[in-house]
CSV table of N, CA and C in Angstrom, one decimal:
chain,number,residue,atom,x,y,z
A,16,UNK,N,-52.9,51.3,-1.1
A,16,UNK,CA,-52.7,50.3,-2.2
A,16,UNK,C,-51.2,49.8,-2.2
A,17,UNK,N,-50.8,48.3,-2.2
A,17,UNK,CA,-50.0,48.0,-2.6
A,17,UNK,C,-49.4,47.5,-3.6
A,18,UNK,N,-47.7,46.6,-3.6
A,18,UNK,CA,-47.9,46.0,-5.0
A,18,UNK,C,-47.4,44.7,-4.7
A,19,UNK,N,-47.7,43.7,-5.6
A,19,UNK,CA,-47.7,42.3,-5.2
A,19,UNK,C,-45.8,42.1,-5.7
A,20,UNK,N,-45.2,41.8,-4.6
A,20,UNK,CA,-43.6,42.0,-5.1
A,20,UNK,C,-43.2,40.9,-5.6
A,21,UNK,N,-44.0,40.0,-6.7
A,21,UNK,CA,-43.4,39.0,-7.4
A,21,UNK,C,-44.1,39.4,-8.6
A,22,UNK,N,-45.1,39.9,-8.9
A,22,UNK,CA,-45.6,40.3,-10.6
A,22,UNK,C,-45.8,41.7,-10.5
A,23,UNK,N,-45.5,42.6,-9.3
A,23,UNK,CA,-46.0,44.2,-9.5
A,23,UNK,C,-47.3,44.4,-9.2
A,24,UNK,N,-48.1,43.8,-9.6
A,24,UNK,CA,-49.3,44.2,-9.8
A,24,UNK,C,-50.0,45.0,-8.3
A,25,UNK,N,-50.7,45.6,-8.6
A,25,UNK,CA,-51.1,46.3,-7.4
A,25,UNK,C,-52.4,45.9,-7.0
A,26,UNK,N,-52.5,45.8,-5.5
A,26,UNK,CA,-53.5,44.7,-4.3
A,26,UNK,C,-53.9,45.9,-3.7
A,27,UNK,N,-55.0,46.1,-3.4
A,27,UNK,CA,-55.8,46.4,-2.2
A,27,UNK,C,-55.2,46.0,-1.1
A,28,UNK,N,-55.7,46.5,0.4
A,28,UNK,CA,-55.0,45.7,2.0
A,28,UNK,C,-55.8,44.9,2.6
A,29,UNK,N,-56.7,44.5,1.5
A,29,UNK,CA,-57.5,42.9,1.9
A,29,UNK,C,-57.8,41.8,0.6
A,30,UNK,N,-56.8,42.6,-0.1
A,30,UNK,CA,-56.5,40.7,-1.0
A,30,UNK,C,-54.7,41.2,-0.9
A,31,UNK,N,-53.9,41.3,0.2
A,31,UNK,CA,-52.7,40.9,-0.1
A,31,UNK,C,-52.5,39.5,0.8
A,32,UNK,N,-51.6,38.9,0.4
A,32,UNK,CA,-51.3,37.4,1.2
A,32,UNK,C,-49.8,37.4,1.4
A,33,UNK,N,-49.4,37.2,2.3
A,33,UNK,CA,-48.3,36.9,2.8
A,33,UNK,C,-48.0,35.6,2.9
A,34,UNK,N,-46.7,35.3,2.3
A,34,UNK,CA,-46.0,33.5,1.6
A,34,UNK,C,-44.8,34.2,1.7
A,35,UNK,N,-44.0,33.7,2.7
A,35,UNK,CA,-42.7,33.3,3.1
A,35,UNK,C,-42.1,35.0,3.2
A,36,UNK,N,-42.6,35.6,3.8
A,36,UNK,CA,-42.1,37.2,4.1
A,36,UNK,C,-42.7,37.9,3.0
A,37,UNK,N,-43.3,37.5,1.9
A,37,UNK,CA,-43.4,38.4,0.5
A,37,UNK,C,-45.1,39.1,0.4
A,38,UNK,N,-45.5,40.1,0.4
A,38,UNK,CA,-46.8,40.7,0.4
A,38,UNK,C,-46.9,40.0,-1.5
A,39,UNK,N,-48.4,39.1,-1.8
A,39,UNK,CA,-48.3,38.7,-3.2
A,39,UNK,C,-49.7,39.0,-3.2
A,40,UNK,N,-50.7,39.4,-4.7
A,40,UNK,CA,-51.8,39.1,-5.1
A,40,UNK,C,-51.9,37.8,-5.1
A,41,UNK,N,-53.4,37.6,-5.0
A,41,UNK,CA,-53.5,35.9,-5.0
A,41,UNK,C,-53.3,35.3,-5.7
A,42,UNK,N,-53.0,35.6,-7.5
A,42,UNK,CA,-52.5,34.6,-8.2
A,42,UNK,C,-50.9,34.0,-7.9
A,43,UNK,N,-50.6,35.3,-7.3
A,43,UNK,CA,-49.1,34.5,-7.1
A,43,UNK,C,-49.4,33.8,-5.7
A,44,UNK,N,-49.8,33.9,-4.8
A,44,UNK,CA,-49.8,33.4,-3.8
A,44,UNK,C,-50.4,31.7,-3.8
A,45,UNK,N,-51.3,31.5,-5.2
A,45,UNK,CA,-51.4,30.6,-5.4
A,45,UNK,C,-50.4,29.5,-6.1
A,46,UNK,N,-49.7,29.9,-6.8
A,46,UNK,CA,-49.0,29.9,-7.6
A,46,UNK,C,-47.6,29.3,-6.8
A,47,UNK,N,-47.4,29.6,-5.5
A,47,UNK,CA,-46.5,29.6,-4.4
A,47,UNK,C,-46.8,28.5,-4.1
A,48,UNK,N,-48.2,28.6,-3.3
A,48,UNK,CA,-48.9,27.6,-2.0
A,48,UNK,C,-49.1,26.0,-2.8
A,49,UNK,N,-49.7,26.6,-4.2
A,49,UNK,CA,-50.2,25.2,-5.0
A,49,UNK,C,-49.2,24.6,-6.0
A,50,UNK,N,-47.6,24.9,-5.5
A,50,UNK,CA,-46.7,24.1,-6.5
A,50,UNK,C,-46.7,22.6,-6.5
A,51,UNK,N,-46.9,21.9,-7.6
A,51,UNK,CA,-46.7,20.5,-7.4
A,51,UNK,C,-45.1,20.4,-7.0
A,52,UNK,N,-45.1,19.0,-6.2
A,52,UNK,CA,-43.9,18.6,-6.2
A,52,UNK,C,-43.4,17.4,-7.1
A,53,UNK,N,-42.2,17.2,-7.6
A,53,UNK,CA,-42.4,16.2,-8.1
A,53,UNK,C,-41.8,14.7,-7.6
A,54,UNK,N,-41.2,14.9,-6.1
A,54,UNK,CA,-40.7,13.7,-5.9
A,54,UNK,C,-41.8,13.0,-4.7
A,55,UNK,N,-43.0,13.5,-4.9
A,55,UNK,CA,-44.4,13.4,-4.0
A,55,UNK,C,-44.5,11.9,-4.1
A,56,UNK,N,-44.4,10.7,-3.1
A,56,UNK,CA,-44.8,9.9,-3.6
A,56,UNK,C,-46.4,9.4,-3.4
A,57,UNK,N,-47.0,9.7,-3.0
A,57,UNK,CA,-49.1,9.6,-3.0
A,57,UNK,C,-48.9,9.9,-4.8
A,58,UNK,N,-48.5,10.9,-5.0
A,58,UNK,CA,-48.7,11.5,-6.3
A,58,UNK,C,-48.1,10.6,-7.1
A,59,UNK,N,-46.8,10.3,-7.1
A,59,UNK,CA,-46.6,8.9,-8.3
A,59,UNK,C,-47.0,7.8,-8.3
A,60,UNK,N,-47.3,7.4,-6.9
A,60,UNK,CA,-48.6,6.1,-6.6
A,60,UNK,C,-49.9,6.1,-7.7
A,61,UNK,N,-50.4,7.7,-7.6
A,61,UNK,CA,-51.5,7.4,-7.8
A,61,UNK,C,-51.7,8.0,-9.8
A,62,UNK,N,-50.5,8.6,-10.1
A,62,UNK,CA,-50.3,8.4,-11.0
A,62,UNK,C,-49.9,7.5,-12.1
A,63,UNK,N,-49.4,6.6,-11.5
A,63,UNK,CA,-48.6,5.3,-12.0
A,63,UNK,C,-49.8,4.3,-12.4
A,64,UNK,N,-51.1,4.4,-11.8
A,64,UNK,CA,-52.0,3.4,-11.8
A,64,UNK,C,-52.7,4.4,-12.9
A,65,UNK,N,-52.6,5.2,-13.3
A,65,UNK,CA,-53.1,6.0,-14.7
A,65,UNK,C,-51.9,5.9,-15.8
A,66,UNK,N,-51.3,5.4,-15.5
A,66,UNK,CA,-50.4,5.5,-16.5
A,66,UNK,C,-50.0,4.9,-18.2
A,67,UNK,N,-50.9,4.3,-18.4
A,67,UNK,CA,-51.5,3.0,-19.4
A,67,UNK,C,-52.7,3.8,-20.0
A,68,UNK,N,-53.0,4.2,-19.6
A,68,UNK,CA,-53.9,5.1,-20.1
A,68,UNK,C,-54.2,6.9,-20.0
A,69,UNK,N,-52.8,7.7,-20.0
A,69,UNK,CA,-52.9,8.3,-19.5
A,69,UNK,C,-53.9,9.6,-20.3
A,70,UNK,N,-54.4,11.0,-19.7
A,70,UNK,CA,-55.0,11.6,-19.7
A,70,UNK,C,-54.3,12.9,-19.6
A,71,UNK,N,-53.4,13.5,-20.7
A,71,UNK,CA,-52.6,14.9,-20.5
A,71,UNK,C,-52.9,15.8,-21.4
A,72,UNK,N,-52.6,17.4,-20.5
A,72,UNK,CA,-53.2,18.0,-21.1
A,72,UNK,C,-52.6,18.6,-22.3
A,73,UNK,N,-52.7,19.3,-23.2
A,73,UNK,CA,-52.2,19.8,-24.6
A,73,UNK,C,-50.8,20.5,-24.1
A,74,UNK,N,-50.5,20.7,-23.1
A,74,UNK,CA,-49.1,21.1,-22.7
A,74,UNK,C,-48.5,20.1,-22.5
A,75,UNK,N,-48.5,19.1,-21.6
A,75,UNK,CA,-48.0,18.0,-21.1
A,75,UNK,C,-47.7,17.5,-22.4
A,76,UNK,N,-48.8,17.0,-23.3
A,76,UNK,CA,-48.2,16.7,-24.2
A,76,UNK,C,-47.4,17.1,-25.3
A,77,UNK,N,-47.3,18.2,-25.7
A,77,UNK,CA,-46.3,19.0,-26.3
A,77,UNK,C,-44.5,19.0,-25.5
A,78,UNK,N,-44.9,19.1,-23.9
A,78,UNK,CA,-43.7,18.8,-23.2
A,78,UNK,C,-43.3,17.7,-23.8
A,79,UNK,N,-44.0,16.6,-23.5
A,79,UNK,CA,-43.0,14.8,-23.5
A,79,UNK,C,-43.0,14.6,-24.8
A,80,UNK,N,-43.7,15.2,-26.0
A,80,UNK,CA,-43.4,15.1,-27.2
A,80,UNK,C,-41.8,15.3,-28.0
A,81,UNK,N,-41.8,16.9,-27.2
A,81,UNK,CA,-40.0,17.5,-27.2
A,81,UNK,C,-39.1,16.9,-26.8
A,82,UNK,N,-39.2,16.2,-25.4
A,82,UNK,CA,-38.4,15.7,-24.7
A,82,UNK,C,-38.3,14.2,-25.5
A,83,UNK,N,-39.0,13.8,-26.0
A,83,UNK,CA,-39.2,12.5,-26.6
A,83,UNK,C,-38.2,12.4,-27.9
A,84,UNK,N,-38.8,13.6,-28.9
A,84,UNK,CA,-38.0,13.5,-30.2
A,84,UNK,C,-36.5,14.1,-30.4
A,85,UNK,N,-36.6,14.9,-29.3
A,85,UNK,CA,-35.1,16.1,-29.2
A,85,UNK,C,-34.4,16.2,-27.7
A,86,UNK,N,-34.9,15.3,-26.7
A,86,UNK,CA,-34.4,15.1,-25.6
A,86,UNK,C,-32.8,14.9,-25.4
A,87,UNK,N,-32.5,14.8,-24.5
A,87,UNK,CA,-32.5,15.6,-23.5
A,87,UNK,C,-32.0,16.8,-23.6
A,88,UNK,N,-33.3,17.3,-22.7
A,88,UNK,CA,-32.9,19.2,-23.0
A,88,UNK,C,-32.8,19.8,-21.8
A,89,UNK,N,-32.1,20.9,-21.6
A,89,UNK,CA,-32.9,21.8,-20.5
A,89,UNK,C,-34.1,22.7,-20.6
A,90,UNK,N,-34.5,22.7,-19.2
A,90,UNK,CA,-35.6,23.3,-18.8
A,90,UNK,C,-35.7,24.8,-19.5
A,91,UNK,N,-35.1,25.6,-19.8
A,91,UNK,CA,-34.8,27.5,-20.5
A,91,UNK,C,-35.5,26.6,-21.3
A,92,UNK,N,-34.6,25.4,-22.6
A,92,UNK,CA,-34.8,25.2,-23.9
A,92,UNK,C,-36.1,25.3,-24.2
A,93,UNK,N,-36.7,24.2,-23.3
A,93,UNK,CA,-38.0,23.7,-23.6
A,93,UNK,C,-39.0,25.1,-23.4
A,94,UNK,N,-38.8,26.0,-22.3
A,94,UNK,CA,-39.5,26.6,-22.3
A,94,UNK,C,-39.7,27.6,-23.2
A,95,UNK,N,-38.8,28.1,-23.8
A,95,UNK,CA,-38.4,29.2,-25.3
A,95,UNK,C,-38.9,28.4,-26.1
A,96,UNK,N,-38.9,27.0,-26.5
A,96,UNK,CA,-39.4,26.1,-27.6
A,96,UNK,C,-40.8,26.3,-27.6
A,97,UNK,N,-41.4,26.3,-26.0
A,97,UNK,CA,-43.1,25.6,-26.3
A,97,UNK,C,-43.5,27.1,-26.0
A,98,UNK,N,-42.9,27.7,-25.4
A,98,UNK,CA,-43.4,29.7,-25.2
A,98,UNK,C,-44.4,29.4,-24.0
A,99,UNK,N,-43.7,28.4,-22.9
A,99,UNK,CA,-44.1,28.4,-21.3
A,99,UNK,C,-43.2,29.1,-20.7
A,100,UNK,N,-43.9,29.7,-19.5
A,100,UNK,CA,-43.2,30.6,-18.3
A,100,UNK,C,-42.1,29.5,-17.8
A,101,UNK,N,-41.3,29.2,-16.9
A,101,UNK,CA,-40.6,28.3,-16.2
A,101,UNK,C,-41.8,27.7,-15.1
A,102,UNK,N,-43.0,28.6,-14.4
A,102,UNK,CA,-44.0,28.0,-13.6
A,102,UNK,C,-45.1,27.2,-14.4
A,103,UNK,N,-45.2,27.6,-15.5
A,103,UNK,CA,-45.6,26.4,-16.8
A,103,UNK,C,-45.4,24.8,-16.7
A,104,UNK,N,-44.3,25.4,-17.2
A,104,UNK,CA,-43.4,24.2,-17.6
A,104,UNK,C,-43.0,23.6,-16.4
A,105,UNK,N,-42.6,23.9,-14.8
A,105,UNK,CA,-42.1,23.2,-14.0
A,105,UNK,C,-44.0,22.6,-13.5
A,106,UNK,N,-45.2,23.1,-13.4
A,106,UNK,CA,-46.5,22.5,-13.0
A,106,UNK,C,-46.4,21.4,-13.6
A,107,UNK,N,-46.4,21.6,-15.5
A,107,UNK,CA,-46.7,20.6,-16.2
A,107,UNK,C,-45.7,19.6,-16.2
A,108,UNK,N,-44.7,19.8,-15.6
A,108,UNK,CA,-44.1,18.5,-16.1
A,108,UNK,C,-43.6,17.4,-14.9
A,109,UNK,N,-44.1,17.9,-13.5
A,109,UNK,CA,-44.2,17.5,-12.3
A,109,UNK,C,-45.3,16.4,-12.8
A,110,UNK,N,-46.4,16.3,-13.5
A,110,UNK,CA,-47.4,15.4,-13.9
A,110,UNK,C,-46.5,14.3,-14.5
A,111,UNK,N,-45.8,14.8,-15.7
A,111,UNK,CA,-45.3,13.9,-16.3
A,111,UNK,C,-44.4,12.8,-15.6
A,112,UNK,N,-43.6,13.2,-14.3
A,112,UNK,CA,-42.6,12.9,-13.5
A,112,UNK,C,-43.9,11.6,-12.6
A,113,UNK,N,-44.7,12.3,-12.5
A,113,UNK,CA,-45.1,11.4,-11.5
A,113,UNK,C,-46.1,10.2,-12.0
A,114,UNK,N,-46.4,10.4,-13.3
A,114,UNK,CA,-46.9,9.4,-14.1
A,114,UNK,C,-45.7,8.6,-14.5
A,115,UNK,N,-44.1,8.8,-14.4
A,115,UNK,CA,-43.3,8.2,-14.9
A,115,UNK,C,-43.0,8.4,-16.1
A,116,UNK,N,-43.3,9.1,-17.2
A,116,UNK,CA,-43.2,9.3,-18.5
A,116,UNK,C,-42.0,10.5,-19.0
A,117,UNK,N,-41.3,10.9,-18.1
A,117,UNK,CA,-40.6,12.0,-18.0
A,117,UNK,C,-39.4,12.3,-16.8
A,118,UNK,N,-38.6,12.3,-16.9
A,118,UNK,CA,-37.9,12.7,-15.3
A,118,UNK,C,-36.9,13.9,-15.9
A,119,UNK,N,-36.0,14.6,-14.7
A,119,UNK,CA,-34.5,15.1,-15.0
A,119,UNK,C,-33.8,14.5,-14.3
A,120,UNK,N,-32.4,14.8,-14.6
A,120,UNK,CA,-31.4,14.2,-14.4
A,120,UNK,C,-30.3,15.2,-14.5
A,121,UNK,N,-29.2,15.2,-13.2
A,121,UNK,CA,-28.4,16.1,-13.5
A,121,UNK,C,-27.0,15.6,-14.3
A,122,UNK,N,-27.0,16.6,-15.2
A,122,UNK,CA,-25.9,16.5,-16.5
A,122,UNK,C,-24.6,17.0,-16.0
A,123,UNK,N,-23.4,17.2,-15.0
A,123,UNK,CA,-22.7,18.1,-15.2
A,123,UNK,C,-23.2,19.4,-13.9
A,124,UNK,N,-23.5,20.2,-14.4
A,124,UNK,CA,-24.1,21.2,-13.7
A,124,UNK,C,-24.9,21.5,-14.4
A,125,UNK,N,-26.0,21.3,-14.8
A,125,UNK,CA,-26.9,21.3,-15.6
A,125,UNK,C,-27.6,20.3,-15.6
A,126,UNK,N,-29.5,20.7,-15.1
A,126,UNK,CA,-30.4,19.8,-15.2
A,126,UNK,C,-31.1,19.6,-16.2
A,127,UNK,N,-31.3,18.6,-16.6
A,127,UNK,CA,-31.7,18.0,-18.2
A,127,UNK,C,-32.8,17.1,-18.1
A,128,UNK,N,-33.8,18.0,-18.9
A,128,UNK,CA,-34.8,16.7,-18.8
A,128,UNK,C,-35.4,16.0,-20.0
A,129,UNK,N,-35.5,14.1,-19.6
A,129,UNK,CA,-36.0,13.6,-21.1
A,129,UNK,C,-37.2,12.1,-20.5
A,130,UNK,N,-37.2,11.4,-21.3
A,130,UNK,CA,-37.9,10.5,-21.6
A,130,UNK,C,-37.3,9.3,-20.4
A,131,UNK,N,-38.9,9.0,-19.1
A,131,UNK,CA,-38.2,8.1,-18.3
A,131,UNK,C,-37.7,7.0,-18.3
């Protein structure tokens, strides 16, 4: 038995996966493999044409809500505010980026995100 060296958890030696040198259980491995990007452009193409009517989920919306009324923030902030992981918060708001409703911008040395 092993352990998955990004959450500990311990894998059998036929559900470990290997992502970029690291033995992971498959949630992480998913978690790796299925990161949105957000400067994807198919993905803001095809978000942009949803965008007038868009369709987000109870996170996303709570993201662009914060960013909206108390913007611009960093990424820690938001995530201690809404009680998302940083893989939370960076999935969900790769949507918002690509719908256009959201971007960051670097502040200084510090990445800050708000209302596009």
């Amino acid at each position: 038995m092993s352990e998955c060296e990004k959450c500990g958890a311990s894998i059998e030696a036929p559900e470990i996966y290997e992502f970029a040198g690291e033995s992971l259980c498959e949630d992480c491995y998913l978690d790796k493999k299925a990161k949105p990007v957000t400067g994807d452009p198919w993905a803001v193409y095809s978000a942009r044409n949803t965008r007038e009517n868009p369709q987000l989920t109870e996170v996303q919306g709570r993201i662009l809500n914060l960013v909206k009324t108390e913007g611009p923030l960093e990424g820690p902030e938001i995530c201690q505010r809404l009680a998302l992981s940083e893989a939370q918060f960076q999935n969900n708001f790769a949507t918002l980026r690509h719908m256009e409703l959201a971007r960051g911008f670097r502040d200084g040395d510090k990445i800050r995100y708000s209302v596009f």
